[in-house]
Every structure is written in structure tokens, then in C-alpha cells.
Coordinates of C-alpha atoms (C1' of nucleotides) in Angstrom, one line a residue:
Chain A
X1 CA 0.6 0.0 -0.1
X2 CA 1.0 3.7 0.3
X3 CA 3.6 3.5 -2.3
X4 CA 0.7 2.6 -4.8
X5 CA 1.7 3.9 -7.9
X6 CA 0.5 1.9 -10.4
X7 CA 2.1 3.3 -13.1
X8 CA 3.3 0.8 -15.8
X9 CA 0.1 -1.1 -16.1
X10 CA -1.1 -0.1 -19.9
X11 CA 0.4 3.2 -20.4
X12 CA 3.8 4.0 -21.7
X13 CA 4.5 3.8 -18.1
X14 CA 7.7 5.8 -16.2
X15 CA 9.3 5.1 -13.3
X16 CA 10.1 7.8 -10.5
X17 CA 13.8 6.5 -10.5
X18 CA 13.2 5.0 -13.8
X19 CA 13.7 1.5 -15.2
X20 CA 10.2 -0.2 -15.0
X21 CA 10.4 -2.9 -17.6
X22 CA 7.0 -2.0 -18.2
X23 CA 8.9 0.9 -19.7
X24 CA 10.7 -1.3 -22.2
X25 CA 8.9 -3.6 -22.8
X26 CA 4.7 -2.4 -22.4
X27 CA 1.8 -4.7 -22.3
X28 CA 3.8 -8.3 -22.2
X29 CA 4.3 -9.8 -19.0
X30 CA 0.5 -11.0 -16.4
X31 CA 0.1 -9.1 -13.0
X32 CA -1.0 -11.1 -10.1
X33 CA -1.7 -10.1 -6.8
X34 CA -0.4 -11.6 -3.5
X35 CA -1.7 -11.3 0.2
X36 CA 0.6 -10.4 2.7
X37 CA 3.1 -12.6 3.6
X38 CA 2.5 -14.2 1.7
X39 CA 5.5 -16.3 -0.9
X40 CA 6.1 -14.9 -4.0
X41 CA 9.1 -16.8 -4.9
X42 CA 10.3 -20.3 -3.2
X43 CA 14.0 -19.9 -2.1
X44 CA 15.5 -22.5 -5.3
X45 CA 12.6 -22.9 -7.6
X46 CA 14.3 -22.6 -10.7
X47 CA 15.0 -19.1 -11.9
X48 CA 12.1 -18.5 -14.8
X49 CA 10.8 -15.7 -14.2
X50 CA 11.3 -11.6 -13.7
X51 CA 9.1 -9.8 -11.2
X52 CA 8.2 -6.6 -11.6
X53 CA 6.3 -5.0 -8.2
X54 CA 2.9 -2.7 -9.0
X55 CA 1.7 -2.2 -5.9
X56 CA 3.1 -3.0 -2.5
X57 CA 5.9 -3.6 -0.5
X58 CA 7.7 -6.9 -1.6
X59 CA 11.6 -8.0 0.8
X60 CA 13.9 -10.9 -1.1
X61 CA 15.4 -13.0 1.6
X62 CA 17.1 -16.2 2.8
X63 CA 16.5 -18.3 6.0
X64 CA 19.9 -18.9 7.0
X65 CA 20.4 -22.8 9.0
X66 CA 20.5 -21.3 12.1
X67 CA 17.5 -20.3 12.3
X68 CA 17.9 -16.3 11.3
X69 CA 16.7 -14.7 8.1
X70 CA 18.5 -12.1 6.4
X71 CA 16.7 -9.9 3.9
X72 CA 18.5 -9.4 0.7
X73 CA 15.8 -6.1 -0.3
X74 CA 13.3 -4.4 -0.2
X75 CA 11.2 -3.9 -3.4
X76 CA 9.2 -0.6 -4.0
X77 CA 6.6 -0.4 -6.8
X78 CA 8.5 -0.5 -9.7
X79 CA 10.8 -2.1 -8.5
X80 CA 12.3 -5.3 -10.8
X81 CA 13.3 -9.1 -8.6
X82 CA 14.5 -12.1 -9.8
X83 CA 16.8 -10.9 -12.5
X84 CA 20.1 -11.5 -10.7
X85 CA 19.3 -15.3 -10.5
X86 CA 20.8 -17.2 -13.3
X87 CA 19.6 -21.0 -13.0
X88 CA 18.3 -20.8 -9.6
X89 CA 16.5 -18.1 -7.0
X90 CA 18.9 -17.6 -4.6
X91 CA 16.4 -16.2 -2.4
X92 CA 13.0 -16.3 -1.4
X93 CA 10.5 -13.1 -1.4
X94 CA 7.6 -12.3 -0.3
X95 CA 4.9 -9.8 -0.2
X96 CA 5.2 -7.7 3.1
X97 CA 1.9 -5.9 2.1
X98 CA -0.6 -7.4 -0.1
X99 CA 0.8 -6.6 -3.2
X100 CA 0.2 -6.7 -7.5
X101 CA 3.2 -8.7 -9.2
X102 CA 3.8 -7.8 -12.9
X103 CA 5.3 -11.3 -14.4
X104 CA 7.8 -11.8 -17.2
X105 CA 9.0 -15.0 -18.5
X106 CA 13.3 -14.5 -18.4
X107 CA 13.0 -16.2 -21.7
X108 CA 11.0 -13.6 -23.5
X109 CA 12.7 -10.8 -21.8
X110 CA 16.3 -12.0 -23.2
X111 CA 14.9 -12.6 -26.5
X112 CA 13.9 -8.9 -26.8
X113 CA 16.9 -8.7 -25.7
X114 CA 19.5 -10.4 -28.7
X115 CA 17.0 -8.4 -30.6
X116 CA 17.0 -4.9 -29.2
X117 CA 19.9 -3.2 -28.0
X118 CA 17.9 -1.0 -25.9
X119 CA 16.3 -3.7 -23.9
X120 CA 19.9 -5.5 -23.4
X121 CA 21.1 -1.7 -22.0
X122 CA 17.9 -1.3 -19.6
X123 CA 18.5 -5.1 -18.7
X124 CA 22.1 -4.0 -17.8
X125 CA 21.2 -1.1 -16.3
X126 CA 18.7 -2.8 -13.9
X127 CA 21.1 -5.4 -13.1
X128 CA 23.8 -2.9 -12.3
X129 CA 21.6 -0.6 -10.6
X130 CA 20.7 -3.4 -8.0
X131 CA 24.3 -4.2 -8.0
X132 CA 25.2 -0.7 -6.4
X133 CA 21.9 -1.2 -4.0
X134 CA 23.4 -4.1 -2.8
X135 CA 27.5 -2.6 -2.6
X136 CA 26.0 0.7 -0.3
X137 CA 24.4 -2.0 1.8
X138 CA 27.1 -4.1 1.8
X139 CA 29.3 -1.2 3.1
X140 CA 26.5 -0.3 5.4
X141 CA 27.1 -3.5 6.7
X142 CA 29.7 -3.2 8.2
X143 CA 29.0 0.2 10.4
X144 CA 27.1 0.7 13.7
X145 CA 23.9 0.0 15.1
X146 CA 22.6 3.5 14.8
X147 CA 24.6 3.8 11.2
X148 CA 22.9 1.3 9.7
X149 CA 19.5 3.0 10.5
X150 CA 20.1 6.1 9.1
X151 CA 21.4 4.3 6.5
X152 CA 18.3 2.5 6.0
X153 CA 16.0 6.0 6.6
X154 CA 18.1 7.7 3.7
X155 CA 17.6 4.4 1.3
X156 CA 13.7 4.6 1.6
X157 CA 13.4 8.3 1.1
X158 CA 15.7 7.8 -1.9
X159 CA 13.4 4.9 -3.5
X160 CA 10.0 5.8 -1.5
X161 CA 8.1 8.7 -2.5
X162 CA 8.9 10.8 1.2
X163 CA 5.1 12.3 1.2
X164 CA 5.0 15.3 3.2
X165 CA 7.9 14.7 5.4
X166 CA 6.4 11.1 6.3
X167 CA 8.1 7.8 5.0
X168 CA 5.6 4.7 5.3
X169 CA 7.5 1.4 6.9
X170 CA 5.3 -1.2 5.5
X171 CA 7.4 -3.8 7.2
X172 CA 8.3 -4.8 11.1
X173 CA 11.0 -4.1 12.7
X174 CA 11.7 -7.8 12.7
X175 CA 12.0 -7.0 9.4
X176 CA 14.6 -4.0 8.9
X177 CA 16.7 -5.8 11.7
X178 CA 17.2 -8.9 9.0
X179 CA 17.7 -6.3 6.6
X180 CA 20.3 -4.8 8.5
X181 CA 21.4 -8.2 10.8
X182 CA 20.6 -5.9 13.9
X183 CA 18.3 -7.5 16.3
X184 CA 14.4 -5.6 16.9
X185 CA 15.5 -4.4 19.8
X186 CA 18.4 -2.7 18.9
X187 CA 16.5 -1.3 16.0
X188 CA 13.6 -0.7 18.5
X189 CA 16.2 1.2 21.1
X190 CA 18.1 2.8 18.0
X191 CA 15.2 4.5 16.6
X192 CA 13.7 5.5 19.8
X193 CA 17.2 7.2 20.1
X194 CA 17.2 9.2 17.2
X195 CA 14.0 10.3 18.3
X196 CA 14.6 11.6 21.6
X197 CA 17.8 13.0 20.0
X198 CA 15.5 15.2 17.6
X199 CA 16.5 13.8 13.9
X200 CA 12.8 11.9 13.1
X201 CA 9.5 11.1 15.0
X202 CA 7.8 7.9 15.1
X203 CA 4.3 8.4 14.0
X204 CA 2.6 5.1 15.6
X205 CA 4.4 1.0 13.8
X206 CA 4.7 2.1 10.2
X207 CA 5.4 5.7 9.4
X208 CA 8.2 8.2 10.6
X209 CA 8.5 11.6 10.2
X210 CA 12.0 13.8 9.1
X211 CA 12.0 16.3 11.7
X212 CA 12.9 19.4 9.8
X213 CA 16.2 21.2 8.9
X214 CA 17.5 17.6 8.4
X215 CA 17.8 15.9 5.0
X216 CA 14.1 16.9 3.3
X217 CA 15.7 17.9 0.5
X218 CA 19.3 16.5 0.1
X219 CA 19.5 13.2 -0.7
X220 CA 21.8 11.5 -2.6
X221 CA 24.7 8.8 -2.3
X222 CA 23.5 8.0 0.5
X223 CA 26.1 9.1 3.0
X224 CA 25.7 11.5 4.6
X225 CA 22.4 13.4 5.0
X226 CA 21.6 12.5 9.0
X227 CA 25.6 13.5 9.1
X228 CA 24.5 16.6 11.6
X229 CA 22.7 13.8 14.2
X230 CA 25.2 11.6 15.2
X231 CA 27.1 12.2 17.9
X232 CA 29.9 9.9 18.5
X233 CA 31.6 8.7 15.7
X234 CA 32.6 4.9 16.6
X235 CA 36.2 5.5 16.1
X236 CA 37.5 4.8 12.7
X237 CA 41.4 5.3 12.6
X238 CA 43.1 7.6 9.6
X239 CA 42.7 6.2 5.8
Chain B
X1 CA 51.4 -15.6 -8.4
X2 CA 50.1 -18.7 -7.0
X3 CA 46.5 -18.9 -9.3
X4 CA 48.3 -17.9 -12.4
X5 CA 46.3 -19.6 -14.7
X6 CA 46.7 -17.7 -18.0
X7 CA 43.7 -19.8 -19.1
X8 CA 42.3 -17.1 -21.8
X9 CA 45.2 -15.9 -23.3
X10 CA 44.5 -16.7 -27.1
X11 CA 43.8 -19.7 -27.2
X12 CA 39.5 -21.2 -27.2
X13 CA 39.8 -20.5 -23.8
X14 CA 37.9 -22.2 -20.4
X15 CA 37.6 -21.0 -17.2
X16 CA 37.2 -22.9 -14.1
X17 CA 33.9 -21.6 -13.3
X18 CA 33.5 -20.8 -16.7
X19 CA 32.3 -17.6 -18.7
X20 CA 35.6 -16.2 -19.4
X21 CA 35.2 -13.2 -21.2
X22 CA 38.0 -13.9 -23.5
X23 CA 36.0 -17.1 -24.7
X24 CA 33.2 -14.6 -26.1
X25 CA 35.5 -12.6 -27.8
X26 CA 38.4 -14.0 -28.3
X27 CA 41.4 -12.3 -29.1
X28 CA 40.4 -8.2 -28.7
X29 CA 41.5 -5.6 -25.6
X30 CA 45.0 -5.7 -24.8
X31 CA 46.7 -7.2 -21.6
X32 CA 48.0 -4.8 -19.0
X33 CA 50.3 -5.6 -16.0
X34 CA 50.6 -4.2 -12.8
X35 CA 52.9 -4.5 -9.4
X36 CA 50.9 -5.2 -6.1
X37 CA 48.6 -2.5 -4.8
X38 CA 48.7 -0.8 -7.9
X39 CA 45.6 1.2 -8.7
X40 CA 43.9 -0.3 -11.2
X41 CA 40.7 1.5 -12.1
X42 CA 39.5 4.9 -9.4
X43 CA 36.6 5.0 -8.2
X44 CA 34.1 7.2 -9.6
X45 CA 36.0 7.5 -13.3
X46 CA 34.1 7.4 -15.8
X47 CA 32.9 3.8 -17.1
X48 CA 33.9 3.0 -20.3
X49 CA 35.8 -0.5 -19.8
X50 CA 35.4 -4.1 -18.6
X51 CA 38.2 -5.8 -17.1
X52 CA 39.5 -9.4 -16.7
X53 CA 42.2 -11.0 -14.4
X54 CA 44.8 -13.0 -16.3
X55 CA 46.7 -13.5 -13.6
X56 CA 47.4 -12.5 -9.8
X57 CA 44.8 -11.3 -7.7
X58 CA 42.9 -8.0 -7.6
X59 CA 40.3 -6.3 -5.7
X60 CA 37.5 -3.9 -5.9
X61 CA 36.9 -1.3 -2.7
X62 CA 35.3 1.7 -1.7
X63 CA 36.7 3.9 0.9
X64 CA 34.4 5.5 3.9
X65 CA 34.5 9.4 4.7
X66 CA 35.1 7.9 8.2
X67 CA 38.8 6.3 6.9
X68 CA 37.3 3.0 6.5
X69 CA 37.7 0.8 3.5
X70 CA 35.9 -2.0 2.6
X71 CA 36.1 -4.3 -0.3
X72 CA 33.7 -5.3 -2.5
X73 CA 35.5 -8.4 -3.5
X74 CA 38.4 -9.8 -4.6
X75 CA 39.2 -11.2 -8.1
X76 CA 41.0 -14.2 -9.4
X77 CA 42.5 -15.5 -13.2
X78 CA 40.0 -15.8 -14.9
X79 CA 37.1 -13.1 -13.0
X80 CA 35.7 -10.0 -15.1
X81 CA 35.2 -6.8 -13.1
X82 CA 33.8 -4.0 -14.0
X83 CA 31.1 -4.9 -16.2
X84 CA 28.0 -3.9 -13.9
X85 CA 29.1 -0.3 -13.4
X86 CA 27.2 1.8 -16.0
X87 CA 28.2 5.6 -15.5
X88 CA 30.9 5.6 -13.7
X89 CA 32.3 2.9 -11.3
X90 CA 31.6 3.4 -7.8
X91 CA 34.3 1.3 -7.0
X92 CA 38.4 1.6 -7.5
X93 CA 40.2 -1.5 -8.3
X94 CA 43.4 -2.4 -7.6
X95 CA 45.8 -4.8 -7.4
X96 CA 46.3 -7.3 -4.1
X97 CA 49.2 -9.1 -5.8
X98 CA 51.2 -8.1 -9.4
X99 CA 48.4 -9.0 -12.2
X100 CA 47.8 -9.0 -15.6
X101 CA 44.6 -7.6 -16.7
X102 CA 43.1 -8.0 -20.2
X103 CA 41.4 -4.9 -20.9
X104 CA 37.7 -4.8 -23.2
X105 CA 36.5 -1.6 -24.6
X106 CA 32.8 -1.6 -23.0
X107 CA 31.0 -0.3 -26.5
X108 CA 33.6 -3.6 -28.1
X109 CA 31.5 -5.5 -25.9
X110 CA 28.0 -4.6 -26.2
X111 CA 28.3 -3.4 -30.5
X112 CA 29.7 -7.4 -30.1
X113 CA 26.4 -8.2 -27.9
X114 CA 23.9 -6.9 -29.8
X115 CA 25.1 -8.8 -33.0
X116 CA 25.1 -12.0 -31.2
X117 CA 22.5 -13.1 -29.0
X118 CA 25.2 -15.8 -27.3
X119 CA 27.6 -12.8 -26.2
X120 CA 24.0 -10.8 -25.0
X121 CA 23.3 -14.2 -22.8
X122 CA 27.0 -14.4 -21.3
X123 CA 27.3 -10.9 -20.6
X124 CA 24.0 -10.9 -18.2
X125 CA 24.8 -13.3 -16.7
X126 CA 28.7 -12.6 -16.1
X127 CA 26.7 -10.0 -14.8
X128 CA 24.0 -11.7 -12.7
X129 CA 26.6 -14.1 -11.7
X130 CA 28.5 -11.0 -10.1
X131 CA 25.0 -10.0 -8.0
X132 CA 24.7 -13.2 -7.1
X133 CA 28.3 -13.6 -5.4
X134 CA 27.5 -10.1 -4.3
X135 CA 24.7 -11.0 -2.4
X136 CA 26.1 -14.0 -1.1
X137 CA 28.6 -11.4 0.7
X138 CA 25.9 -9.6 2.0
X139 CA 24.3 -12.7 3.6
X140 CA 27.8 -13.7 5.1
X141 CA 27.6 -10.4 6.6
X142 CA 25.3 -10.4 9.2
X143 CA 27.1 -13.3 10.9
X144 CA 29.5 -14.2 13.3
X145 CA 33.0 -13.0 13.1
X146 CA 33.6 -17.1 12.6
X147 CA 30.8 -17.2 10.7
X148 CA 32.6 -14.8 8.0
X149 CA 35.5 -15.9 8.3
X150 CA 33.9 -20.0 7.6
X151 CA 32.2 -17.8 4.3
X152 CA 35.2 -16.1 3.3
X153 CA 37.5 -19.3 3.0
X154 CA 35.1 -21.8 2.1
X155 CA 34.5 -18.6 -1.2
X156 CA 37.3 -19.4 -1.2
X157 CA 37.6 -22.2 -2.1
X158 CA 34.6 -22.4 -4.4
X159 CA 36.7 -20.0 -6.5
X160 CA 40.4 -20.3 -6.7
X161 CA 42.2 -23.9 -7.2
X162 CA 42.7 -25.5 -3.8
X163 CA 45.4 -27.3 -5.0
X164 CA 46.8 -30.5 -2.2
X165 CA 44.2 -28.5 0.2
X166 CA 46.0 -25.8 0.6
X167 CA 44.3 -22.3 0.3
X168 CA 46.0 -19.5 -1.3
X169 CA 45.5 -16.2 0.5
X170 CA 47.5 -13.6 -1.3
X171 CA 45.2 -10.4 0.8
X172 CA 46.9 -9.0 3.8
X173 CA 44.9 -9.7 7.0
X174 CA 43.8 -6.0 6.8
X175 CA 42.3 -7.1 2.9
X176 CA 40.7 -9.8 4.7
X177 CA 39.1 -7.4 7.3
X178 CA 37.9 -5.0 5.2
X179 CA 36.5 -7.7 3.1
X180 CA 34.7 -8.5 6.1
X181 CA 33.7 -5.8 7.8
X182 CA 36.2 -6.9 11.0
X183 CA 39.5 -5.9 11.9
X184 CA 42.7 -7.3 11.4
X185 CA 43.1 -8.4 15.3
X186 CA 39.4 -10.5 15.5
X187 CA 40.6 -12.2 11.7
X188 CA 43.5 -13.4 13.0
X189 CA 42.2 -14.6 16.5
X190 CA 39.0 -16.0 14.5
X191 CA 41.9 -18.2 12.3
X192 CA 43.8 -19.3 14.8
X193 CA 41.2 -19.9 17.1
X194 CA 39.8 -22.3 13.8
X195 CA 43.4 -23.8 13.8
X196 CA 43.2 -24.2 17.3
X197 CA 39.9 -26.3 17.2
X198 CA 41.4 -28.3 14.5
X199 CA 39.4 -27.1 11.8
X200 CA 42.3 -25.3 9.5
X201 CA 46.4 -25.0 10.0
X202 CA 48.3 -22.0 8.9
X203 CA 51.3 -21.8 6.8
X204 CA 52.6 -18.6 6.4
X205 CA 51.1 -15.1 6.6
X206 CA 49.8 -16.3 2.7
X207 CA 47.9 -19.7 2.8
X208 CA 46.4 -22.2 5.0
X209 CA 45.6 -25.4 4.5
X210 CA 42.4 -27.4 5.9
X211 CA 42.4 -30.2 8.3
X212 CA 41.2 -33.8 6.9
X213 CA 37.2 -34.4 6.8
X214 CA 36.3 -31.5 6.1
X215 CA 35.0 -29.7 3.1
X216 CA 37.9 -31.4 0.5
X217 CA 35.1 -32.3 -1.7
X218 CA 31.6 -30.7 -1.1
X219 CA 31.3 -26.5 -1.8
X220 CA 28.4 -26.2 -3.2
X221 CA 26.1 -23.4 -1.8
X222 CA 28.5 -22.2 0.1
X223 CA 26.7 -22.8 3.4
X224 CA 27.2 -26.0 5.3
X225 CA 30.8 -26.7 4.7
X226 CA 32.5 -26.2 8.2
X227 CA 28.8 -27.4 9.9
X228 CA 30.9 -29.7 12.0
X229 CA 33.2 -27.3 13.6
X230 CA 31.3 -25.0 14.7
X231 CA 31.5 -25.2 18.5
X232 CA 28.3 -23.0 20.4
X233 CA 26.4 -21.0 17.9
X234 CA 25.3 -17.7 18.5
X235 CA 22.2 -18.6 20.0
X236 CA 19.2 -18.3 17.2
X237 CA 16.1 -19.2 17.6
X238 CA 13.6 -21.3 15.6
X239 CA 12.3 -19.7 12.5
Chain C
dC1 C1' 71.0 -12.7 6.6
dG2 C1' 68.9 -8.4 8.6
dT3 C1' 64.8 -5.4 8.9
dA4 C1' 60.6 -3.3 7.9
dC5 C1' 56.3 -4.9 8.0
dG6 C1' 52.1 -7.3 8.5
dT7 C1' 50.7 -10.2 12.0
dT8 C1' 50.0 -12.0 16.5
dT9 C1' 48.5 -11.7 21.7
dG10 C1' 46.9 -9.7 25.8
dA11 C1' 44.1 -6.4 28.7
dC12 C1' 40.4 -3.2 28.8
dC13 C1' 36.2 -2.0 27.0
dA14 C1' 32.1 -0.3 24.7
dA15 C1' 28.2 -2.1 21.2
dA16 C1' 24.8 -4.4 20.3
dC17 C1' 22.6 -9.5 22.0
dT18 C1' 20.0 -12.6 25.2
dC19 C1' 16.2 -13.0 28.0
dA20 C1' 12.2 -11.5 30.4
dA21 C1' 8.9 -8.1 31.2
dC22 C1' 6.2 -4.8 29.7
dA23 C1' 3.0 -1.8 26.4
dA24 C1' 1.1 0.1 22.5
dT25 C1' -1.5 -0.7 18.4
dA26 C1' -3.9 -1.7 14.6
dG27 C1' -7.1 -5.5 13.4
dT28 C1' -11.2 -8.1 14.6
dG29 C1' -15.6 -8.7 15.5
dG30 C1' -19.4 -7.5 18.4
Chain D
dC1 C1' -18.6 2.1 15.5
dC2 C1' -16.3 0.5 19.6
dA3 C1' -14.1 -2.4 22.8
dC4 C1' -11.2 -6.5 22.3
dT5 C1' -6.8 -8.9 21.9
dA6 C1' -3.6 -11.2 19.5
dT7 C1' 0.2 -9.2 17.1
dT8 C1' 4.2 -6.1 17.1
dG9 C1' 6.9 -3.5 20.2
dT10 C1' 9.5 -1.1 23.6
dT11 C1' 12.8 -1.2 27.8
dG12 C1' 15.7 -2.7 31.3
dA13 C1' 19.5 -6.0 33.7
dG14 C1' 22.6 -8.6 32.7
dT15 C1' 25.8 -11.1 29.2
dT16 C1' 29.0 -11.4 25.3
dT17 C1' 31.4 -10.3 21.4
dG18 C1' 33.6 -7.7 19.1
dG19 C1' 36.7 -3.3 18.7
dT20 C1' 40.8 -0.8 20.9
dC21 C1' 45.5 0.7 22.4
dA22 C1' 49.8 -1.8 23.3
dA23 C1' 53.8 -4.1 23.2
dA24 C1' 56.1 -8.9 20.9
dC25 C1' 56.8 -11.8 16.8
dG26 C1' 57.7 -14.0 12.5
dT27 C1' 57.6 -13.8 8.0
dA28 C1' 58.8 -12.5 4.0
dC29 C1' 61.8 -9.4 1.0
dG30 C1' 65.9 -6.6 -0.3

DNA sequence: CGTACGTTTGACCAAACTCAACAATAGTGG
DNA sequence: CCACTATTGTTGAGTTTGGTCAAACGTACG
């Protein structure tokens, strides 16, 4: 919900941050609906399809044998997932909220790609974007809990519409924790810590507001951003 | 050194785990040599070329503003990097050991791709593989120090030739630390801990040996593998 | 063979995890 | 529409892991 753009359905389409598959391949693929918490893709299933989120929020995740869950990414309206899988899906995908998903046969896409240089470029770019996103996440994971949370919020701002300074958190604390490699307790504590220090305001479980003077406009490379709030850095030595 | 396969030079080529660019585009691109520690690609430079490691070891990395370094990946003989970058390289690349690198103009490759469906497929697969690798790293980083080290060793085994149970570690402890988001002290401690518990044997700074009954054959999805050694799991609750 | 550098080791400390009790939310049914 | 309740989140106390600082050590290279 919330981010229910429903772009890219029959129209020419156009994505907030571009790259919808619909834009390059309009009217192929079928749209499916999933209720919240329903599994969309099974881990290790043969990777024969590519998915584009039309509305709702989805995540890809993996269950580790120690019982932990790691979320590899959140996907909002307009995002594409499943493209990176070659043989089998290394991660499962499940709906966080109820969601509409457009499903493409991978075969169709690659066929299209080999006949159309523009499509090839788009697919590569899509993959590159995904890789960049993951690389950012990677960078954030070697940092303190607060840095991770700040990174998470910054990423949300960048990828989902911050309507009126209001940021939607469709996912649970557990989801956030599994994404950032933290525990729910630490996520909760850190969020409230940020609130206490005047960076954000927590509005119920599924929404936060940014307290003015921070962010609001600038949101670029994901780093700096909350820079001014950060109290103590976790040490760090010179290069 | 060590992994100096020198496949893919003029021959038809063929990679241990496939996908050398030479295999799809033989005899285009030029070979360059770099001494250890030399920068190969500058971070944020325009992404106009693609690189294939002929011999030696290379890493891609990013410097954070707090002075820390994050290594995004290690690349051994036959591996390709730089393909995923669209506009600019988000990470720098530098030689860990002296290395020979084959450099391709990206333009040449994409041109080739648009005329040859097989090449298209290979390029997409190569990028996808990179993404999958990154995803694995991501998954491993939300784990304990020991798990990360085990993952690291498992990845090495999978990607570089475990000659006679001997695994080459061309990179320094600092490199490993920067890859796994740990400190050199923790890397050192953990390695020696694994040795004390009979999983590995440390042979000088740049080589370790696997103690029998572990690994040796099975090396697949990266998970399990050292499963039997793990003493205490870091708790973890049921799914 | 010597030395510089990378590595190991120890003592100490702080950040994050665990366990457990409690509170708030949001969705449900009356 | 409101009250109810299961679910989700919060908070506190104690523990553990990994980071920090500093000093000793060994390797690998010239």
C-alpha cells in the first residue's frame, strides 16, 4: 500500500527512478495479486521469471540454517527483482503488504534483449542498479547500529516517496532487523534514540517523520545526510 | 601469483567456473600488467572499460569518509570486473599481487552483444553472477566473526583452486578484515581459533591448509561446509 | 642475513545481543 | 463504531562478542 503508484500498467509507463520493465516491454507479462506475507518466489526454485512490483512492498530473503533470516532487499512499486538469478533463485521473495506483481518470462526478455540493443542496455542497467544498491547495503553493514538505521532511512527516502516528510515503514521491526543484521530490540532502541535526539518522529509502527532541517531535499549518495545528528563516531582511524 | 592460470590468452579459452570474456570475444582487448598495490581503476572514473583478470589477484574497494575501507570483492584469474558499472565505477580496483589484466572497451562488447545473442546472454549472465556473489557476501555479513571467516574460506575454495588442500591467501589480514567488516585482530584471532579447534592449519601468512574430513569435496552453496566444527552457535532462535 | 612490515597476542572496554516483562498498536468482531 | 485481543513493539538488566590500544613477534623480502 502507501506507495500504490500503479504506474506501468497499460500506459507507456515511467518510473520514479526510471527503469521499469514495462517501459521497455509494455504489455507483456501478467499481473498477479498477493496478500501480505504470502510467498511469491520459493527459494531455490528454477529462475525462469522476472518480477516487477506494481503496488505494495515485497522483500527477498534467505533463511540461514541457524534459524536466522536475512533480508536481501525491499522492493517497492516500480522495482524489479529476480533478474539476477541465473539458474535458480538464491533467495525467496515474499509480500510484506498485499501486492500486485507483474510477472515476465525471462526467456521473453532475453529474446527481446538480443534483438534490441536498447533492451539489453536497460536490463544491464537494471542489474547494475541492483548491484549498486547491494553494494551500498554492504557498506552499511560494517558500521554501527545507528549508522545502519540511518542508512536504512536514507535508502527509504531515496527509493520511496517521502510524502510530506512522512516516511512509510510497511515492514515490521523484525524485517528491518533482518535487513540490517541487527535484532529487533536494537532497531527499536536506535529509532527511539534518534527520536530523542530530534532527528525523527515515530508515528505508530509504520510511519516516521523527519524533523525539519535534516534531509528534506538532499539525498544523494546515501552517505552524509544525517551527518549533523551523529553524536560520537565509532572511532575509525585515519586512512 | 599462485593462481597463475593464464587461460584465456589466445586460445579458445575456458574458465574453471566458466564465463571468461575471452571465451566469447577472443583476441580483442589488450593485456596490461600491474605491480602489487597499484590502482587499476579509480573510484568514480567514467566506466568505459571492462576488465578480466589473467593472472594475479585484484580487489574492488571503496573508501568511507570515516577512513575505513570496504572491499567489495576479490577477483582471481578468469574473473571479470567493471561490467556492472553503467556510468561511473562506484568502486576502485587495485592489484593485491602483481597482476595481468585484459582490458576491453565496453563499447566493443556491447556492440558485439547486439549482434550476437550468445554474447548477450553471456554478458547478462556474467553480471548476474556478480550480483549473486555480492548477495552471498551480504548474507554472510550479518553473522558472527567466525561465520564470516568460514564463509570467506569457503568462497575462496569455491573460486580459487584448492591445490592439495592448500588455500592461497594472497591478500593481507587487513584486506580480509576490510572484506568481512572485521578488524585485523579479530581476523587473526578467529583464524587461530579455527586452527586450535582443528579445522585449518595456518602456513605462513599467505596460505592455509584444510584439516581432513572437512570440505575437500563438497563445496556448493557456500553454507554448511564447516558445519561440523562450529562449537557454540551464537544462539539463534527457531524460525 | 637483516630488517621493515604485517601479524599475533593480551588486557580492557563498549556496543549490541539475550532474556524477560511490559506496553502500544492495529485489526477483529460484536 | 467501539471494545477486545493477538500481534508487534518497547524497555531494562545482565552477558557476550568484537573493537581498541599497545606491545611482542615472525615472516617474507630485499
